[in-house]
XYZ file of C-alpha atoms in Angstrom:
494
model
C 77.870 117.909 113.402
C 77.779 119.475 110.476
C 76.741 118.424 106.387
C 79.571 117.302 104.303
C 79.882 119.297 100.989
C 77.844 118.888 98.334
C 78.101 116.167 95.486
C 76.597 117.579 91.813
C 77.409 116.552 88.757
C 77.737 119.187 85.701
C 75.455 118.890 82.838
C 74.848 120.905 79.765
C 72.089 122.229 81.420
C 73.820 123.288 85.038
C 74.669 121.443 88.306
C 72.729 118.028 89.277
C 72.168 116.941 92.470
C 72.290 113.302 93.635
C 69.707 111.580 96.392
C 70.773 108.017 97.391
C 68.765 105.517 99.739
C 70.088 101.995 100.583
C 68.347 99.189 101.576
C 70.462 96.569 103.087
C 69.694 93.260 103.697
C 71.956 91.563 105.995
C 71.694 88.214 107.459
C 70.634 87.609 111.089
C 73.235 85.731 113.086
C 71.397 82.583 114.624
C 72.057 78.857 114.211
C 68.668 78.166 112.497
C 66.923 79.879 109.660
C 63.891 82.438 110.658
C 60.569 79.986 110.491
C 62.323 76.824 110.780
C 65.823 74.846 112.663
C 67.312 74.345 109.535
C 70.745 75.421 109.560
C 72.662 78.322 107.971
C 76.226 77.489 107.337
C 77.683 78.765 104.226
C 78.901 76.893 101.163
C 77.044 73.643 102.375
C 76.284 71.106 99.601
C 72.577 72.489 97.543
C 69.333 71.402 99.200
C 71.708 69.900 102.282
C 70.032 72.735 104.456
C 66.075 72.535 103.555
C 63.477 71.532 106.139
C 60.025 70.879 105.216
C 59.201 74.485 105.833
C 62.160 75.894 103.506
C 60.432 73.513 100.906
C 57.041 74.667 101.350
C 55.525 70.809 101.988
C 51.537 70.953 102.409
C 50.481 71.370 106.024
C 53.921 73.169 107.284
C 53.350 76.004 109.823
C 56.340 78.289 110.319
C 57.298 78.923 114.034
C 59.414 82.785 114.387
C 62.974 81.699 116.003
C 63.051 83.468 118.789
C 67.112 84.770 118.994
C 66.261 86.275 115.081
C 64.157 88.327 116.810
C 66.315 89.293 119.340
C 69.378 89.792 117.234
C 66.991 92.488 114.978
C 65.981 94.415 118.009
C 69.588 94.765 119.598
C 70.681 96.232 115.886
C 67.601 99.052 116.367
C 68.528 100.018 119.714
C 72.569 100.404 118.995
C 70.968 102.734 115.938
C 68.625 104.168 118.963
C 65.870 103.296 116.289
C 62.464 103.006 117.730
C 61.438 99.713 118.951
C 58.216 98.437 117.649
C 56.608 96.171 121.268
C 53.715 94.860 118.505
C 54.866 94.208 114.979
C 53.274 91.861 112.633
C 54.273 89.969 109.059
C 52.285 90.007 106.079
C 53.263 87.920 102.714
C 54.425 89.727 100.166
C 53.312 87.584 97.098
C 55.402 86.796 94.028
C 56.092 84.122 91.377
C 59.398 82.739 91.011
C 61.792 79.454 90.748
C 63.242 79.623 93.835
C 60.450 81.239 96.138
C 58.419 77.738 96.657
C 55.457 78.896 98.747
C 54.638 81.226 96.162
C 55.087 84.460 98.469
C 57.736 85.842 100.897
C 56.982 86.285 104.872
C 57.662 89.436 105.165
C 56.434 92.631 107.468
C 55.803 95.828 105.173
C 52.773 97.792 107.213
C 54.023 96.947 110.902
C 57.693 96.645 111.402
C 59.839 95.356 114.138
C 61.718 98.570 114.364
C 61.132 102.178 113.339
C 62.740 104.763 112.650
C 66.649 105.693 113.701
C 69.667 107.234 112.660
C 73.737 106.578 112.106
C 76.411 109.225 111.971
C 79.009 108.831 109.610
C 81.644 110.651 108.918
C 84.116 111.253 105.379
C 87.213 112.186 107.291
C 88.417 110.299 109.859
C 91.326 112.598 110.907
C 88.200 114.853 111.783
C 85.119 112.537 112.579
C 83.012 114.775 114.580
C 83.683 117.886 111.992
C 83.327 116.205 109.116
C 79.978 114.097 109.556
C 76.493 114.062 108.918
C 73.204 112.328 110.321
C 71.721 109.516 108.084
C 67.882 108.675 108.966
C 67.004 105.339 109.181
C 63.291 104.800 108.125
C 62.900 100.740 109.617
C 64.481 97.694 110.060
C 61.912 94.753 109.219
C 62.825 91.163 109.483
C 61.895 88.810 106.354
C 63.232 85.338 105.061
C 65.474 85.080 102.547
C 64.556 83.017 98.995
C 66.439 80.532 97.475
C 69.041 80.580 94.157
C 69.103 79.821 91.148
C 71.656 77.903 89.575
C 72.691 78.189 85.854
C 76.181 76.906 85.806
C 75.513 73.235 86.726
C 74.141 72.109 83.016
C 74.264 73.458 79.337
C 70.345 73.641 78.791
C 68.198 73.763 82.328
C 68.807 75.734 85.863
C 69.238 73.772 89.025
C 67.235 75.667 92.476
C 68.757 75.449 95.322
C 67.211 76.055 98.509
C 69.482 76.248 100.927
C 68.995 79.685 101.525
C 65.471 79.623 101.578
C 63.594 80.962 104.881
C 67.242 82.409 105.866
C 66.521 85.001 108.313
C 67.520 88.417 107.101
C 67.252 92.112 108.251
C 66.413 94.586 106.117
C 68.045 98.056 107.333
C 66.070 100.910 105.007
C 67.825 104.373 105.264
C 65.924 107.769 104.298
C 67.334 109.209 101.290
C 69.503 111.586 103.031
C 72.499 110.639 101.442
C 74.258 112.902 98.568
C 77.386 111.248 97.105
C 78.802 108.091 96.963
C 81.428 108.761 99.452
C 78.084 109.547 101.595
C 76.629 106.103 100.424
C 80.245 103.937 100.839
C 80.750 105.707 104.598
C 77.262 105.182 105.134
C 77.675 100.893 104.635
C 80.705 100.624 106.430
C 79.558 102.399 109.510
C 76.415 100.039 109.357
C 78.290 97.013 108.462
C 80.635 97.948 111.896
C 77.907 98.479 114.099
C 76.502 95.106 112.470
C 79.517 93.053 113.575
C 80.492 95.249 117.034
C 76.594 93.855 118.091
C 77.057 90.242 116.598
C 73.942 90.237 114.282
C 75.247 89.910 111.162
C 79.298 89.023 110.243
C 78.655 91.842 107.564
C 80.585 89.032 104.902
C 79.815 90.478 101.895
C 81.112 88.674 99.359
C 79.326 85.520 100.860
C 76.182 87.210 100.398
C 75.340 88.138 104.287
C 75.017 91.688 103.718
C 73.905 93.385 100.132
C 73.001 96.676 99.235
C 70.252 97.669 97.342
C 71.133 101.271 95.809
C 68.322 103.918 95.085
C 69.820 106.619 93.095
C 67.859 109.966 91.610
C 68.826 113.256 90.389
C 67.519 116.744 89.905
C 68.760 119.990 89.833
C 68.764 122.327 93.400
C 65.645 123.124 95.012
C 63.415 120.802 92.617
C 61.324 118.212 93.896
C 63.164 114.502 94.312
C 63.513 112.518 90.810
C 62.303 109.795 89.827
C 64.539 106.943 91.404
C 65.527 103.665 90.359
C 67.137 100.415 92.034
C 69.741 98.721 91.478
C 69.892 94.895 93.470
C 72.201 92.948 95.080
C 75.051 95.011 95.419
C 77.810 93.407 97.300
C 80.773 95.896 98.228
C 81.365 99.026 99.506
C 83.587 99.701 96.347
C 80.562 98.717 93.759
C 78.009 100.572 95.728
C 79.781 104.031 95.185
C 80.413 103.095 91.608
C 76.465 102.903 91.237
C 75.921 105.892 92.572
C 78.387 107.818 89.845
C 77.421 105.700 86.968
C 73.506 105.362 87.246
C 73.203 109.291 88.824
C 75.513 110.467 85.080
C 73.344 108.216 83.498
C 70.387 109.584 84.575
C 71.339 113.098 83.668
C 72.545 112.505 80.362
C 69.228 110.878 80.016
C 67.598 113.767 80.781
C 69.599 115.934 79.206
C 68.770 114.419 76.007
C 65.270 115.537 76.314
C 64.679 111.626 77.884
C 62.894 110.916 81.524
C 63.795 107.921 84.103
C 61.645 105.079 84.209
C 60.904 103.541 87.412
C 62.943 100.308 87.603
C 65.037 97.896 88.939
C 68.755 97.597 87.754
C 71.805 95.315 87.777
C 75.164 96.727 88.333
C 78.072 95.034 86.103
C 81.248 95.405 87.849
C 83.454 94.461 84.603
C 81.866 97.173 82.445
C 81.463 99.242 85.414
C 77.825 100.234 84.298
C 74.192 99.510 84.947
C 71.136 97.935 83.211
C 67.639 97.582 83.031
C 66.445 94.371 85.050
C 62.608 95.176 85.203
C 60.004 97.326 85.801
C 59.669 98.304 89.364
C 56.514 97.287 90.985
C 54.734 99.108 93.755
C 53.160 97.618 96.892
C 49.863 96.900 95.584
C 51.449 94.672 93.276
C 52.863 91.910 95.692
C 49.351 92.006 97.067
C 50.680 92.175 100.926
C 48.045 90.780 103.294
C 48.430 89.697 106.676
C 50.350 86.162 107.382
C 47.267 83.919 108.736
C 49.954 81.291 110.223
C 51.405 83.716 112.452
C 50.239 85.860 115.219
C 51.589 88.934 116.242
C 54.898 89.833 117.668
C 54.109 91.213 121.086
C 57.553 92.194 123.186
C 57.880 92.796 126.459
C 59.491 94.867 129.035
C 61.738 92.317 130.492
C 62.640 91.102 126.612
C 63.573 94.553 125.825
C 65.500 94.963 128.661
C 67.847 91.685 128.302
C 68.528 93.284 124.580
C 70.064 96.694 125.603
C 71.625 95.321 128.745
C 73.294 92.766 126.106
C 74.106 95.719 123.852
C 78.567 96.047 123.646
C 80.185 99.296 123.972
C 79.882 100.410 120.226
C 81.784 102.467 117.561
C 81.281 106.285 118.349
C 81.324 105.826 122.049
C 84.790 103.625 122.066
C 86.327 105.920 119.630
C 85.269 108.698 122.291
C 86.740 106.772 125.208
C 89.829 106.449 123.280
C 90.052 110.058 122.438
C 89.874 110.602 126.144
C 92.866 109.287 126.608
C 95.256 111.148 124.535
C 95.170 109.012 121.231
C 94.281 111.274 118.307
C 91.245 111.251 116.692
C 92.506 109.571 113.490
C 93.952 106.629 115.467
C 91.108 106.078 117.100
C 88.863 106.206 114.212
C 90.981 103.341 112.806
C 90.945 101.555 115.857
C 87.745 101.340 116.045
C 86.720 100.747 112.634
C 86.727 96.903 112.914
C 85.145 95.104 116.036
C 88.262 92.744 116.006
C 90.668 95.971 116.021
C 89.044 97.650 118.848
C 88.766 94.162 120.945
C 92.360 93.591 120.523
C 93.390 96.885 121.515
C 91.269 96.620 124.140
C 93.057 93.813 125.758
C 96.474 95.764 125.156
C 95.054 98.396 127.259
C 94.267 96.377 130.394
C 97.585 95.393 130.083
C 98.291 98.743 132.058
C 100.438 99.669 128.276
C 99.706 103.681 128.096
C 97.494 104.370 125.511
C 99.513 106.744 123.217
C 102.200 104.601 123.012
C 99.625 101.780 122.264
C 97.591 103.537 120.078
C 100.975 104.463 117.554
C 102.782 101.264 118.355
C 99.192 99.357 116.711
C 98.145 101.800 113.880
C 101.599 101.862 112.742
C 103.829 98.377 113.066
C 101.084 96.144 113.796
C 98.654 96.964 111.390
C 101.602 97.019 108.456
C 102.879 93.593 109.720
C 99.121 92.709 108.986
C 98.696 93.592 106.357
C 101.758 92.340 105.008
C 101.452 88.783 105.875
C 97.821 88.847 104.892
C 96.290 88.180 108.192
C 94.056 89.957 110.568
C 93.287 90.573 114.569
C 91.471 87.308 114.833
C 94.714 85.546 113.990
C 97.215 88.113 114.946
C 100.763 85.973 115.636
C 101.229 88.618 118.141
C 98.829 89.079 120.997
C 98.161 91.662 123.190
C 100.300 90.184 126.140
C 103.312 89.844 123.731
C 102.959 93.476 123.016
C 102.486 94.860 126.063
C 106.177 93.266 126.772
C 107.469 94.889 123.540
C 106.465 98.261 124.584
C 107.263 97.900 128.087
C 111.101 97.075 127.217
C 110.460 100.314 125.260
C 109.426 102.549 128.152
C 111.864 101.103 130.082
C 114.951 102.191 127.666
C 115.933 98.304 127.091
C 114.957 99.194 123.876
C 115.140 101.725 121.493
C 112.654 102.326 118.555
C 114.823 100.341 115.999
C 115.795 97.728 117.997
C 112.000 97.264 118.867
C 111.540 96.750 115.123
C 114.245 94.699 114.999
C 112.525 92.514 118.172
C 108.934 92.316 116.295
C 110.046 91.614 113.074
C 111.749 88.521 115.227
C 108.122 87.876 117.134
C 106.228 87.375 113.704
C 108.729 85.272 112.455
C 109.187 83.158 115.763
C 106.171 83.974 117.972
C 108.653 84.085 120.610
C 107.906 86.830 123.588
C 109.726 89.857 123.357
C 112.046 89.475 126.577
C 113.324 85.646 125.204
C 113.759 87.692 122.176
C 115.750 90.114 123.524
C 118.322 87.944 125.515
C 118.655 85.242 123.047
C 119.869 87.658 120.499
C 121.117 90.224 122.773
C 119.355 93.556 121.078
C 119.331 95.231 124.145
C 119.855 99.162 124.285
C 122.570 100.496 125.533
C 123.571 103.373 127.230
C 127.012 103.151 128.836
C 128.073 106.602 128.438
C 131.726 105.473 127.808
C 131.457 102.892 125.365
C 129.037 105.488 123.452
C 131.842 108.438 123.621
C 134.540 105.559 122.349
C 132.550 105.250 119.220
C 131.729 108.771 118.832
C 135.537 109.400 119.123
C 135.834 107.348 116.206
C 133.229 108.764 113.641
C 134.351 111.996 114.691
C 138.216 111.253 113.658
C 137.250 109.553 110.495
C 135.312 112.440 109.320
C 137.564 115.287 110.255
C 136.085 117.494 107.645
C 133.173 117.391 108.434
C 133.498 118.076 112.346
C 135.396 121.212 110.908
C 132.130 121.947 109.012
C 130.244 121.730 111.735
C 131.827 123.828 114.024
C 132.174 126.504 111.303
C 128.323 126.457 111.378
C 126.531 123.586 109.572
C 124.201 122.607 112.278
C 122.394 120.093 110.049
C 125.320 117.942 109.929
C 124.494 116.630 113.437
C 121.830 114.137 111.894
C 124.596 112.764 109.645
C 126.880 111.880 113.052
C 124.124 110.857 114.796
C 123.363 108.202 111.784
C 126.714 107.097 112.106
C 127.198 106.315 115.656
C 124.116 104.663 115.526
C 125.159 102.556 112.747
C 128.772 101.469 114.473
C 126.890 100.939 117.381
C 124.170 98.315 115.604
C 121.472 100.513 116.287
C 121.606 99.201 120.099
C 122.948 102.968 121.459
C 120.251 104.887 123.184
C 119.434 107.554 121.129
C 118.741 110.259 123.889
C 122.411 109.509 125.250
C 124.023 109.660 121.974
C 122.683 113.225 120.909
C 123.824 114.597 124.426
C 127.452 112.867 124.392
C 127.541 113.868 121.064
C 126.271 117.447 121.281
C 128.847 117.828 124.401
C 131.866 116.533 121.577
C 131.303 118.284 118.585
C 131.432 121.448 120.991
C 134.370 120.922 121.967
C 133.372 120.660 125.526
C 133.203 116.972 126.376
């Protein structure tokens, strides 16, 4: 594996380089939040989720849910991260609207898991020669606070808590990252490996997985800038942007004789800039201490081992498998880009449907008929059965390629099977040698000329007669008998 070129950015002063760090915070999948059984679901009516212990009610002891736990540890092993057996929260201490106890449970000094890594890549025509290793300092688990509201009345701000004590993961990479197409192929490789495990749906635009973007600057071989960090970002599209705009921000700042402040930032996707949000504080401000209401996490062997035997078959090593089999590299990158994807190919495949033909069949008809009618794996109208017919009738020479887009255009429309298809409308293939040299007979007498042209040397002129006994024929002769019949006239030897 090697590094992916380098990002700079030219100043007046020479080249700049760019170090990025994310920390994501994405939202454990459970059915309860992470110190209490209040539930998750999103877009419920405000305050319709809150238990005592969301509110922060006198006398309320919080009690860690055990599967948030569990869902944080599978996501360090499938990032072979280390796995922390004692970890321990602290609360980080703050003041605001919509924290009500006053302080955030937390673990800053003894996390859950340590350190791993996930290989991306910028090229997925060439994954393995066009990637690079991103270190991944910790994933820590921590509750979520609650939101603000300042849309609901002209002079005050509503709070709701509904998201309060939400169980989150936050996924802190090393800042090993030099561009924003490092940065963007850096979130969507953790977002997949996010969903592929099932501990976070990786929804970002409902707020279950959000980027905060460390960006800094400095010219080769100096020591790293000083950074800032920009919240909440909530796309892979806006994440890159941040990276551009706040790195040429930083060097024109610079430039100008200027120097960058420590801070946190908001990124404003209309203006396509960011701005100053605060001053960032350091640890010592939050005054972190250890949570006296809960003890320890201590895991053990048998807990460990239920995780990783849990653990699917992930990205890289499906994309592998795939490989293995003959499909390019490039089909199998997409195939295995989306957990849904790969799961539905999957099932083609134990149809006994050979891969290649699988593999070009999906990347190419089924994902433009998807993306065409706005749906997605999860509610294909055609399922892997159904296609396995389709391609089968293919293989078999019942079909040729047109007719078989002729027969799936059919099997969106209808959700009929391929074979009812097929003999309702009767699109089958055919290859009776004398109907097809009947036809050919034809074409070739109503375009006398160009026969002559042929024979006197124009070779490319076979394409056009091909196209034109496929086109009397309704596209249902088989192509592999018309080119030979058709070879075997225009020689004059049939």
């Amino acid at each position: 594996m090697t590094d992916a070129s380098t990002y700079t950015i030219r100043g007046e002063t020479g080249d700049w380089e760019v170090v990025v760090g994310l920390e994501v915070h994405a939202q454990v999948t459970s059915n309860a939040k992470l110190f209490s059984g209040a539930a998750t679901a999103f877009g419920a009516e405000p305050n319709s989720q809150v238990s005592l212990v969301d509110a922060a009610m006198p006398g309320m002891l919080p009690v860690p849910n055990r599967e948030c736990i569990r869902q944080a540890v599978r996501t360090g092993m499938a990032i072979d991260a280390q796995i922390n057996k004692w970890s321990r929260f602290d609360r980080k201490n703050y003041f605001y609207a919509d924290l009500p106890q006053g302080y955030q449970i937390s673990q800053l000094y003894h996390p859950l898991v340590g350190e791993g890594a996930i290989d991306i890549s910028l090229d997925d025509k060439n994954p393995d020669q066009s990637g690079k290793r991103i270190g991944v300092e910790r994933i820590h688990v921590e509750q979520d606070a609650g939101k603000l509201m300042h849309d609901q009345h002209p002079t005050r701000s509503y709070v709701d808590l509904n998201r309060s004590g939400v169980a989150l993961m936050e996924i802190v990479s090393k800042p090993d990252m030099t561009s924003p197409a490092e940065a963007g192929a850096y979130l969507r490789k953790l977002r997949s490996i996010l969903r592929y495990v099932g501990s976070c749906d990786g929804n970002m635009e409902e707020g279950s997985m959000r980027a905060d973007v460390n960006v800094s600057v400095r010219k080769a071989g100096d020591p790293l800038g000083t950074r800032t960090e920009t919240k909440n970002v909530n796309s892979v599209r806006f994440v890159m942007a941040v990276v551009e705009q706040e790195a040429r921000r930083q060097v024109e700042v610079l430039e100008d004789g200027g120097r960058i402040v420590q801070e946190t930032r908001l990124y404003d996707p209309d203006r396509n800039e960011t701005r100053s949000m605060r001053s960032k504080e350091d640890a010592h401000d939050y005054r972190y201490f250890p949570d006296p209401d809960l003890l320890p996490l201590e895991l053990d062997d048998a807990f460990l081992e239920e995780c990783r035997a849990s653990l699917p078959e992930l990205p890289d090593t499906k994309r592998r498998r795939y490989e293995a089999l003959g499909i390019t590299p490039y089909a199998a990158a997409v195939l295995t880009a989306e957990v849904e994807a790969a799961r539905w190919f999957d099932a083609l495949l134990e149809t006994g449907t050979k891969p290649v033909a699988a593999a070009n069949w999906t990347t190419s008809e089924l994902f433009g008929a998807l993306n065409r009618t706005g749906t997605d794996f999860t509610t294909s109208p055609v399922s892997p059965a159904q296609a396995a017919e389709l391609l089968a009738l293919v293989a078999d020479g019942t079909l040729s390629g047109s007719l078989a887009k002729q027969v799936f255009e059919i099997m969106l429309e209808t959700g009929q099977g391929a074979g009812a298809v097929v003999e309702e409308r009767g699109l089958k293939q055919t290859s009776d040698t004398g109907e097809i040299e009947r036809v050919i007979a034809d074409v070739m007498a109503a375009n006398a000329d160009k026969v002559a042209d042929y024979r006197g040397g124009k070779d490319k002129l076979f394409g056009f007669f091909v196209g034109q006994t496929m086109k009397a024929m309704g596209g249902k002769a088989n192509p592999g008998v018309v080119n030979e019949v058709l070879k075997a006239a225009l020689s004059g030897t049939a």
